[in-house]
XYZ file of C-alpha atoms in Angstrom:
666
model
C -35.984 21.875 -50.823
C -34.738 18.702 -52.353
C -31.475 19.834 -50.645
C -32.620 20.345 -47.268
C -34.721 16.925 -47.236
C -31.186 15.422 -48.319
C -29.461 17.073 -45.200
C -31.942 15.865 -42.859
C -31.969 12.479 -44.153
C -28.173 12.329 -44.062
C -28.206 13.528 -40.428
C -30.977 11.298 -39.481
C -28.729 8.469 -40.965
C -25.538 9.786 -38.915
C -27.703 9.834 -35.623
C -29.150 6.505 -36.194
C -25.576 4.785 -36.633
C -24.727 3.765 -33.296
C -28.383 2.641 -32.618
C -28.111 0.301 -35.277
C -24.825 -0.807 -34.278
C -26.113 -1.264 -30.598
C -29.284 -3.043 -32.274
C -27.355 -5.654 -34.335
C -28.173 -9.185 -34.060
C -25.929 -11.560 -31.777
C -23.149 -13.131 -33.671
C -24.701 -16.359 -33.780
C -27.444 -14.975 -35.823
C -25.273 -13.098 -38.481
C -22.811 -16.145 -39.071
C -23.493 -18.433 -41.860
C -24.827 -21.976 -41.586
C -21.780 -24.131 -40.779
C -20.182 -21.527 -38.596
C -23.440 -20.835 -36.513
C -23.560 -24.580 -36.216
C -20.344 -24.980 -34.646
C -20.906 -21.991 -32.269
C -23.950 -23.567 -30.853
C -21.942 -26.799 -30.551
C -19.080 -25.083 -28.876
C -21.940 -23.023 -26.455
C -23.651 -26.312 -25.818
C -20.281 -28.134 -24.751
C -19.582 -24.967 -22.691
C -22.942 -25.936 -20.784
C -22.390 -29.543 -20.750
C -18.988 -29.101 -19.080
C -20.471 -26.217 -16.885
C -17.223 -23.985 -17.779
C -18.831 -21.195 -16.367
C -18.802 -22.755 -12.876
C -14.955 -23.757 -13.369
C -12.396 -21.905 -11.027
C -10.005 -20.859 -14.235
C -12.930 -19.006 -15.971
C -14.019 -17.352 -12.650
C -10.263 -15.948 -11.754
C -9.975 -14.801 -15.635
C -13.100 -12.718 -15.270
C -12.222 -12.022 -11.512
C -15.539 -12.832 -10.253
C -16.217 -12.918 -6.600
C -19.097 -14.792 -4.864
C -21.951 -12.732 -3.686
C -23.132 -13.143 -0.036
C -27.008 -14.181 -1.339
C -25.727 -15.836 -4.242
C -24.151 -15.368 -7.801
C -20.799 -13.640 -8.617
C -19.682 -10.303 -9.238
C -16.734 -9.051 -11.231
C -14.311 -6.589 -9.659
C -13.873 -5.278 -12.691
C -16.085 -2.107 -13.496
C -15.206 -1.146 -17.200
C -18.082 -2.262 -19.579
C -15.119 -2.884 -22.318
C -13.968 -5.819 -20.101
C -17.387 -7.779 -21.003
C -18.644 -9.025 -24.204
C -22.146 -9.469 -22.483
C -24.280 -6.560 -21.056
C -24.689 -8.869 -17.977
C -21.125 -10.083 -17.932
C -20.182 -8.355 -14.773
C -22.520 -10.653 -12.876
C -23.655 -13.432 -14.956
C -20.652 -15.774 -15.635
C -22.492 -17.967 -18.144
C -23.737 -14.974 -20.310
C -20.250 -13.847 -20.387
C -18.647 -16.936 -21.638
C -21.322 -17.503 -24.056
C -20.985 -14.050 -25.380
C -17.182 -14.626 -25.469
C -17.426 -17.575 -27.559
C -19.709 -15.855 -30.163
C -17.493 -12.872 -30.374
C -14.476 -15.118 -31.289
C -16.136 -15.630 -34.578
C -16.228 -12.235 -35.621
C -14.697 -11.677 -38.923
C -11.152 -10.435 -38.899
C -10.861 -6.455 -39.359
C -8.204 -5.071 -41.844
C -6.380 -2.228 -40.032
C -5.836 0.835 -42.172
C -1.898 1.782 -42.345
C -0.973 4.463 -39.650
C -3.888 3.788 -37.756
C -3.589 4.443 -33.887
C -3.658 1.320 -31.776
C -7.003 0.913 -29.778
C -7.771 -2.370 -28.088
C -11.536 -1.636 -28.878
C -10.920 -2.289 -32.327
C -8.995 -5.414 -31.594
C -10.554 -8.693 -32.680
C -11.775 -10.383 -29.319
C -9.523 -13.747 -29.966
C -6.466 -10.887 -29.406
C -8.053 -8.533 -27.125
C -8.874 -11.432 -24.730
C -6.077 -13.281 -25.173
C -6.183 -15.472 -21.885
C -9.708 -16.181 -22.352
C -8.977 -17.873 -25.996
C -6.219 -19.562 -25.073
C -8.058 -21.356 -22.050
C -11.397 -21.855 -23.980
C -9.508 -23.148 -27.117
C -7.618 -25.421 -24.741
C -10.739 -26.869 -22.975
C -13.276 -27.031 -26.213
C -10.412 -27.772 -28.657
C -11.402 -25.394 -31.237
C -11.743 -26.732 -34.864
C -9.097 -24.081 -36.951
C -11.216 -24.844 -39.839
C -14.431 -23.707 -38.446
C -12.977 -21.053 -36.062
C -9.881 -19.501 -37.704
C -7.317 -18.224 -35.204
C -6.210 -14.731 -35.639
C -2.424 -13.746 -35.817
C -2.782 -10.968 -33.106
C 0.184 -8.707 -34.328
C -0.075 -6.180 -31.686
C 0.047 -8.886 -28.402
C 2.968 -10.662 -30.058
C 4.925 -7.391 -30.503
C 4.021 -6.329 -27.112
C 4.910 -9.552 -25.608
C 8.376 -9.460 -27.379
C 8.751 -5.967 -26.199
C 8.449 -7.288 -22.461
C 10.945 -10.282 -23.286
C 9.704 -11.781 -19.813
C 10.632 -15.482 -19.014
C 9.672 -15.237 -15.183
C 8.022 -13.066 -12.370
C 9.178 -11.563 -8.867
C 6.708 -10.128 -6.555
C 8.185 -6.939 -5.222
C 7.485 -5.300 -1.811
C 7.905 -1.656 -1.238
C 8.877 -1.153 2.424
C 8.028 1.909 4.458
C 9.954 4.665 4.855
C 9.827 6.393 8.348
C 8.785 10.168 7.410
C 6.172 8.879 4.913
C 2.929 8.269 6.239
C 1.337 6.846 2.863
C 4.071 4.448 2.669
C 3.616 2.657 6.011
C 1.454 0.107 5.033
C 3.898 -0.930 2.108
C 2.998 -1.533 -1.390
C 3.637 -4.619 -3.764
C 4.444 -4.686 -7.438
C 4.893 -7.547 -10.028
C 8.024 -7.914 -12.128
C 8.265 -9.633 -15.306
C 11.710 -10.455 -15.219
C 13.445 -10.160 -18.987
C 15.456 -13.192 -20.480
C 19.081 -12.735 -20.318
C 19.357 -11.967 -24.036
C 16.671 -9.269 -23.733
C 18.314 -6.703 -21.229
C 19.186 -6.253 -17.649
C 16.753 -6.718 -14.979
C 16.444 -2.752 -14.705
C 15.038 -2.946 -18.352
C 12.412 -5.536 -17.176
C 8.695 -4.204 -16.743
C 6.789 -4.000 -13.861
C 2.910 -4.347 -13.268
C 1.362 -2.017 -10.579
C -2.509 -1.574 -9.544
C -2.883 2.132 -8.331
C -5.541 4.478 -7.961
C -5.919 7.276 -10.328
C -6.773 10.078 -7.532
C -8.028 13.611 -9.215
C -7.627 15.504 -5.893
C -5.125 16.330 -3.467
C -6.919 17.085 -0.973
C -6.314 14.962 2.175
C -10.089 14.954 3.629
C -11.512 14.032 0.174
C -8.947 11.798 -0.758
C -9.514 9.777 2.382
C -13.328 9.836 2.072
C -13.008 8.816 -1.643
C -10.305 6.166 -1.156
C -12.197 4.493 1.529
C -15.348 4.684 -0.212
C -14.390 3.349 -3.823
C -14.557 6.956 -5.246
C -11.358 6.620 -7.382
C -11.156 4.371 -10.539
C -7.909 2.035 -10.659
C -6.268 0.172 -13.176
C -3.039 -1.991 -13.843
C -0.120 -0.172 -15.498
C 2.804 -1.691 -16.961
C 6.191 0.299 -16.722
C 9.988 -0.043 -16.809
C 11.435 -1.263 -13.573
C 13.985 1.674 -13.483
C 11.178 4.077 -13.506
C 9.814 2.240 -10.441
C 13.337 1.966 -8.621
C 13.681 5.631 -9.043
C 10.310 6.378 -7.790
C 10.386 3.971 -4.602
C 14.098 3.711 -3.995
C 15.492 7.049 -4.894
C 12.592 9.620 -4.326
C 10.982 7.768 -1.306
C 13.641 5.927 0.165
C 11.695 2.803 0.541
C 13.868 -0.443 0.514
C 12.471 -3.223 -1.909
C 12.105 -6.615 -1.345
C 12.075 -9.291 -4.498
C 10.596 -12.682 -4.116
C 11.099 -14.806 -7.363
C 8.187 -16.644 -8.130
C 8.113 -20.233 -9.731
C 5.834 -20.518 -12.371
C 5.744 -23.276 -15.051
C 6.027 -21.763 -18.404
C 2.280 -22.382 -19.630
C 1.392 -20.555 -16.147
C 3.704 -17.862 -17.029
C 2.521 -17.518 -20.482
C -1.344 -17.169 -19.118
C -0.092 -14.510 -16.821
C 1.285 -12.381 -19.502
C -1.721 -13.122 -21.589
C -4.036 -11.863 -19.018
C -2.113 -9.039 -18.117
C -2.527 -7.912 -21.786
C -6.207 -8.171 -21.536
C -6.982 -6.144 -18.307
C -4.830 -3.320 -19.194
C -6.967 0.233 -19.721
C -10.212 -1.503 -17.734
C -10.839 0.256 -14.558
C -11.756 -1.121 -10.938
C -13.238 0.942 -8.238
C -10.495 1.180 -5.666
C -11.099 0.769 -1.945
C -8.030 1.861 0.087
C -8.691 -1.053 2.808
C -9.737 -4.304 0.933
C -9.546 -4.033 -3.036
C -6.372 -2.149 -2.988
C -2.860 -2.823 -4.930
C -2.051 -5.846 -3.071
C -5.517 -7.386 -3.264
C -5.639 -7.583 -7.055
C -2.121 -8.583 -7.565
C -3.058 -11.778 -5.562
C -5.833 -12.283 -8.451
C -3.388 -11.951 -11.318
C -1.319 -14.613 -9.492
C -4.444 -16.791 -9.303
C -4.943 -16.574 -13.111
C -1.552 -17.711 -13.656
C -2.033 -20.909 -11.243
C -5.863 -21.301 -10.821
C -4.872 -23.784 -7.932
C -3.984 -20.805 -5.749
C -6.490 -19.411 -3.351
C -4.837 -16.347 -2.190
C -7.595 -13.644 -2.374
C -9.927 -15.845 -0.800
C -8.119 -15.147 2.562
C -9.161 -11.650 2.660
C -12.699 -11.209 3.433
C -11.986 -7.595 5.137
C -9.045 -5.292 5.001
C -5.996 -6.295 2.842
C -2.505 -5.215 4.070
C 0.606 -5.679 1.837
C 2.601 -7.527 4.357
C -0.125 -9.716 4.972
C -0.686 -10.724 1.167
C 3.186 -10.957 0.901
C 3.082 -13.614 3.598
C 0.151 -15.497 1.957
C 2.376 -15.669 -1.311
C 5.394 -16.835 0.600
C 3.068 -19.596 2.555
C 2.005 -20.924 -0.730
C 3.628 -24.390 -1.093
C 6.658 -23.563 -3.796
C 5.138 -20.554 -5.124
C 8.503 -18.603 -4.023
C 11.904 -19.929 -3.932
C 14.538 -16.983 -3.374
C 14.758 -13.440 -2.022
C 16.551 -10.577 -2.724
C 17.082 -7.342 -1.177
C 17.628 -3.841 -2.964
C 18.336 -1.079 -0.728
C 16.889 2.634 -0.817
C 19.257 5.173 -1.606
C 19.127 6.334 2.176
C 20.387 3.340 3.388
C 23.185 3.098 0.407
C 24.108 6.661 1.651
C 24.491 5.953 5.166
C 26.491 2.729 4.337
C 28.926 4.921 2.233
C 29.126 7.430 5.138
C 30.312 4.447 7.760
C 33.069 3.532 5.559
C 34.726 7.247 6.114
C 36.788 8.792 9.057
C 35.519 11.211 11.188
C 37.105 14.071 9.235
C 36.064 12.654 5.850
C 32.473 12.644 7.349
C 32.487 16.073 7.867
C 34.304 17.173 4.614
C 31.633 14.473 2.741
C 28.752 16.458 4.745
C 30.182 19.863 3.624
C 30.303 18.662 -0.054
C 26.749 16.873 -0.158
C 25.134 20.411 0.756
C 24.296 23.426 -1.455
C 26.992 24.904 -3.732
C 27.903 28.100 -1.916
C 31.152 28.199 -0.416
C 32.105 24.806 -1.027
C 34.386 25.172 -4.028
C 37.351 25.400 -1.652
C 36.482 22.514 0.134
C 36.420 20.667 -3.054
C 39.827 21.904 -3.772
C 41.320 21.169 -0.774
C 40.011 17.370 -1.378
C 42.512 17.190 -3.891
C 45.456 16.920 -1.402
C 43.846 13.610 -0.019
C 45.097 10.289 -1.716
C 42.763 9.457 -4.816
C 41.212 6.251 -3.154
C 40.187 8.768 -0.385
C 38.941 11.202 -2.354
C 36.956 8.655 -4.437
C 34.932 7.527 -0.946
C 34.343 11.331 -0.017
C 33.029 12.068 -3.520
C 31.014 9.034 -3.211
C 29.356 9.707 -0.151
C 28.884 13.498 -1.188
C 27.258 12.647 -4.448
C 24.999 10.436 -2.510
C 24.169 12.965 0.208
C 23.576 15.790 -2.289
C 21.147 13.109 -4.145
C 19.554 12.266 -0.876
C 18.939 15.952 -0.200
C 18.064 17.572 -3.766
C 17.718 14.336 -5.847
C 13.775 14.538 -5.911
C 13.651 18.506 -5.926
C 13.017 19.255 -9.668
C 14.105 23.077 -9.026
C 17.246 22.279 -7.313
C 20.335 23.799 -8.956
C 22.276 20.870 -10.157
C 25.415 22.480 -11.316
C 27.220 21.752 -7.992
C 26.308 17.840 -8.421
C 27.575 18.188 -12.004
C 30.912 19.614 -10.411
C 31.348 16.524 -7.652
C 30.697 13.980 -10.546
C 33.281 15.784 -12.890
C 35.606 15.787 -9.974
C 34.890 12.197 -9.475
C 34.960 11.290 -13.042
C 38.553 12.586 -13.405
C 39.667 10.131 -10.662
C 39.138 7.307 -13.505
C 39.113 4.945 -10.100
C 36.072 2.378 -9.609
C 34.422 2.558 -6.246
C 34.660 -0.094 -3.696
C 31.657 -2.056 -2.364
C 30.355 -0.963 0.782
C 28.632 -3.160 2.982
C 25.198 -2.735 3.572
C 23.450 -4.806 6.179
C 19.798 -5.688 5.196
C 17.207 -5.201 8.104
C 14.957 -8.197 8.896
C 12.758 -8.890 5.839
C 8.847 -7.829 6.434
C 7.605 -11.286 6.457
C 9.127 -12.289 9.703
C 7.497 -9.468 11.623
C 4.298 -9.770 13.693
C 0.892 -10.304 11.892
C -0.843 -7.006 11.449
C -4.416 -7.144 13.314
C -4.602 -7.479 16.972
C -6.567 -8.446 19.904
C -5.857 -7.940 23.518
C -7.324 -8.335 26.755
C -6.363 -6.048 30.321
C -7.054 -5.700 33.577
C -6.286 -3.482 36.670
C -7.112 -1.290 39.058
C -8.057 2.479 38.347
C -9.054 5.319 40.534
C -10.158 4.621 43.850
C -8.905 1.216 43.743
C -11.493 0.016 41.677
C -10.716 -2.818 39.220
C -11.370 -2.960 35.271
C -11.352 -5.354 32.606
C -10.639 -4.194 29.251
C -11.136 -5.807 25.575
C -9.295 -4.471 22.707
C -9.329 -5.017 18.996
C -7.253 -3.209 16.234
C -7.214 -4.064 12.644
C -3.930 -2.429 12.074
C -0.917 -1.935 12.165
C 2.006 -1.159 14.726
C 2.897 0.682 17.496
C 5.998 1.729 19.361
C 5.761 -0.830 22.094
C 5.699 -3.792 19.688
C 9.049 -5.410 18.484
C 9.903 -3.663 15.278
C 11.355 -6.917 13.413
C 10.219 -6.462 9.980
C 9.049 -3.165 10.672
C 10.430 0.550 10.464
C 11.904 1.427 13.698
C 10.754 4.316 15.515
C 7.318 4.572 13.645
C 3.699 3.661 14.386
C 0.660 3.495 12.748
C -2.621 2.490 14.421
C -5.932 2.119 12.726
C -9.075 1.773 14.239
C -8.019 1.028 17.720
C -11.119 0.146 20.002
C -11.110 -0.742 23.522
C -14.365 -1.489 25.682
C -14.089 -1.228 29.349
C -15.852 -2.776 32.321
C -15.659 -1.084 35.446
C -16.842 -0.974 39.137
C -17.572 -4.680 38.967
C -16.099 -4.902 42.604
C -19.413 -3.553 43.716
C -21.516 -6.372 41.993
C -22.316 -7.476 38.598
C -25.524 -4.993 38.480
C -23.525 -2.071 39.121
C -20.633 -2.846 36.607
C -20.440 -0.149 33.840
C -19.573 -1.336 30.354
C -18.133 1.635 28.374
C -16.038 2.984 25.337
C -12.952 3.656 26.777
C -11.144 4.544 23.701
C -11.696 4.420 19.677
C -8.699 6.182 17.385
C -9.445 6.233 14.077
C -6.019 6.972 13.352
C -2.834 7.478 15.146
C 0.511 8.099 13.424
C 4.059 8.857 15.243
C 7.127 9.222 13.245
C 10.143 9.838 15.373
C 12.998 10.512 12.855
C 16.105 10.464 14.817
C 18.148 13.738 14.138
C 21.357 13.490 12.442
C 24.404 15.530 10.914
C 23.345 14.625 7.739
C 19.457 13.814 7.971
C 17.539 16.405 9.562
C 13.951 15.491 9.522
C 11.121 16.587 11.668
C 9.706 14.005 14.080
C 5.924 14.194 14.140
C 2.595 12.710 15.367
C -0.979 12.746 14.459
C -3.933 11.188 16.097
C -7.887 11.498 15.766
C -10.434 9.559 17.435
C -12.249 9.242 20.675
C -10.884 9.214 24.238
C -11.792 9.669 27.858
C -11.115 13.025 29.896
C -11.328 12.906 33.590
C -12.422 16.342 35.255
C -14.564 17.257 38.279
C -17.436 17.848 36.152
C -17.337 14.126 34.832
C -18.337 10.777 36.476
C -15.636 8.645 37.740
C -15.212 7.002 34.877
C -14.619 10.161 32.668
C -16.225 12.129 29.749
C -15.806 10.730 26.590
C -14.720 13.282 23.836
C -13.521 13.575 20.308
C -10.064 14.960 19.877
C -7.518 15.757 16.782
C -4.097 16.347 17.861
C -1.091 17.051 15.657
C 2.713 17.746 16.907
C 6.141 18.278 15.676
C 9.624 18.342 17.278
C 12.711 16.268 17.223
C 14.054 13.176 18.471
C 17.848 12.061 19.436
C 18.786 8.541 19.438
C 21.587 6.972 21.296
C 21.953 3.255 20.456
C 18.760 1.634 21.808
C 17.556 4.778 23.257
C 15.519 7.331 21.506
C 14.645 10.734 23.434
C 11.847 12.689 21.565
C 10.122 16.062 22.292
C 7.002 17.245 20.359
C 4.889 20.124 20.875
C 1.171 19.384 20.474
C -1.688 21.288 19.499
C -5.116 19.842 20.250
C -9.076 20.437 19.352
C -11.192 18.357 21.814
C -15.134 18.170 21.289
C -17.392 17.271 23.926
C -20.292 18.572 26.320
C -18.132 18.663 29.142
C -16.355 21.725 27.787
C -17.407 25.252 27.530
C -19.395 25.678 24.243
C -18.672 22.001 23.690
C -14.983 22.567 22.341
C -11.668 22.990 23.826
C -8.422 24.344 22.254
C -4.887 23.474 23.890
C -1.657 22.886 23.289
C 1.630 22.118 24.998
C 4.741 19.535 25.274
C 4.895 15.914 24.699
C 8.212 14.320 25.976
C 9.205 10.789 26.176
C 12.037 8.071 25.700
C 11.863 4.392 24.192
C 14.333 1.962 25.353
C 14.592 -1.121 23.084
C 16.274 -4.246 24.992
C 16.804 -6.367 22.009
C 13.978 -7.588 20.422
C 12.520 -9.139 23.596
C 11.503 -5.908 25.598
C 10.659 -2.360 25.358
C 10.311 0.448 27.818
C 8.179 3.408 27.269
C 8.036 6.618 29.303
C 6.183 9.656 28.268
C 4.771 12.815 29.816
C 2.276 15.232 28.253
C 1.150 18.535 29.402
C -1.581 20.626 27.547
C -2.315 24.301 28.282
C -6.222 25.224 27.533
C -6.640 28.302 25.899
C -10.388 27.577 25.086
C -13.126 25.565 26.628
C -12.111 24.920 30.551
C -10.424 26.475 33.357
C -6.949 27.617 33.482
C -4.538 26.149 35.612
C -2.631 28.405 38.052
C -1.563 26.151 40.633
C 2.436 25.710 40.126
C 2.141 22.066 41.648
C 0.419 19.894 39.034
C -0.945 17.230 41.476
C -2.761 19.609 43.676
C -5.585 21.846 43.795
C -9.030 21.361 42.146
C -8.417 22.878 38.797
C -5.558 20.671 37.511
C -4.555 20.930 33.967
C -4.589 17.883 31.196
C -1.529 16.557 32.019
C -0.300 13.016 32.409
C 2.724 10.628 32.576
C 2.640 6.852 31.315
C 5.226 4.352 31.858
C 4.820 1.039 29.691
C 7.073 -2.152 29.741
C 6.306 -4.516 27.087
C 7.536 -8.368 26.494
C 7.494 -10.122 23.212
C 6.507 -13.499 24.389
C 6.759 -14.642 20.661
C 6.533 -13.504 17.158
C 2.780 -12.891 17.727
C 2.436 -12.918 21.618
C 3.197 -10.011 23.854
C 2.637 -8.954 27.232
C 2.330 -5.573 28.778
C 2.600 -3.555 32.230
C 1.312 -0.223 32.040
C 0.970 2.757 34.727
C -0.944 6.110 34.224
C -0.964 9.061 36.489
C -2.819 12.132 35.441
C -5.462 14.708 36.298
C -8.161 13.037 38.560
C -6.990 9.577 37.530
C -4.423 7.076 38.419
C -4.261 3.378 37.179
C -2.245 0.470 36.826
C -2.683 -2.832 35.261
C -1.361 -5.513 32.340
C -2.432 -6.640 29.214
C -2.025 -9.636 26.727
C -1.949 -8.925 23.154
C -2.248 -11.817 20.247
C -1.585 -10.887 16.753
C -3.462 -12.455 14.043
């Protein structure tokens, strides 16, 4: 019986331990007299100086002002705070932080695995400690400073002396890349290693699903956790430059030594803490800005983004900050390097390198034949072939690499250094047009009725706009809204204000077919638009549609010709059973007249399989049962970087209109 009572008592003791720890008295109540008195002195000084209202404290805690008063930290991990109310109470967190600095030092058992939660608060929250020590002039006798060996070792491993903001440009065939991405590189001292061995700070979501619908919903609604990570630069270079074929732009940042030291200390204390990720605003670029503000609190970078945050806009904010960036460097993607090597070859050599850069079968005799060429030309051909093989199969973990090893062996046997190839850098992203757009348009529609149209689009770029600073032949539009006023010729009372167009998302990627690069062109669009049928009023019927198309593009200098095969699902009460299924070709041409003007001509035809009458008349513009076909031509004129004018004409089923529009990017 005594044995059982002992077990019960032990169990109760174990169960009660966490609650006992949580019910511990505040640090100020557990301190001895002089230390408690000094803590109270510091807390009173902090109140007197209103430190919790200081910009520095708010940037360290990532507090953001709330609409109805008060603050709220972007961080969501309880481990980031020392007060239970620290997320929303700046003063409580500061008072709790001061108290935590008085905690006794904890001896680390030999061999114990590092856990930041077991670190002393002076070490765990290094940037907070350094700032409070400076403004409150801590007395080392009454508040001894901890040694913090783990932080010192981590900082020594970084070996960093400056910071560089990195912008990863988009790649034409990767829709996820089209907004760009920003990272922060901590550049090593010359004696600590090469730039490639520097470390990169990146903020990214931690998605647990690859389902595109769930991914989109959770990404927009804060359904994923995100956190800062620190990885070697060569890892990120391989990921972005080699696997995703994205050019990297590097912008060196000017920080004073004490500012850079504060940045390093803050990166240390935010690691492992999570933030709810919002794809549109609280994303990778936004939170990098908050890191820079900690280093230099006079910066007001994140305040300028009350809504959507796009990486190119944050890059411009950094470059516009006086004296923050002093130089720029371009690091070309693997694809661009490969094309530069190809450009240095003769026509016959291009053919040889193209054969060698493919899979192994039947290529051994080509490699043997190459040995008849002068060694210098063999080098050029093999360098280009290896670059092509890496482009085609480098990211494929299942690819047979034996052929690449043979190419490398042949290249190594020549014992000749490769010549430098000229790589022309594209225009940097910051010189492109801004990302949000408002527009006003007017013209004649239908039976010579006039219309006016107002439009707004938060992001980003379309084919008609100059591609300076953007990927050519790529379009991504997000939440493109247009409201139209029609029939105002008949009097104000009879005018109609209608929703003419509301695209949730439209992406077009026209990847030119090439002897070495064979990528599909494709497009996807989803949103609300008007269809014009006999059953609809003059201004058409509003329907929701989702269309997807695949095809190819040929490029002849400034002219790109493309053809896609589209499939569409449209929903609306005008259709039989409220749905229409259709498919058909889309052909077009885009002519760039320098950076000043563009001409876009496009025709579409979609044959309805379900939901409306089928067209039998061989002449598309005759008869009452015409199919959903249309043709449009648009000419755009780039007035300046952020101002643009367009002329537009559309001919389609039961509808023809022409007009002009003016666009402002901001």
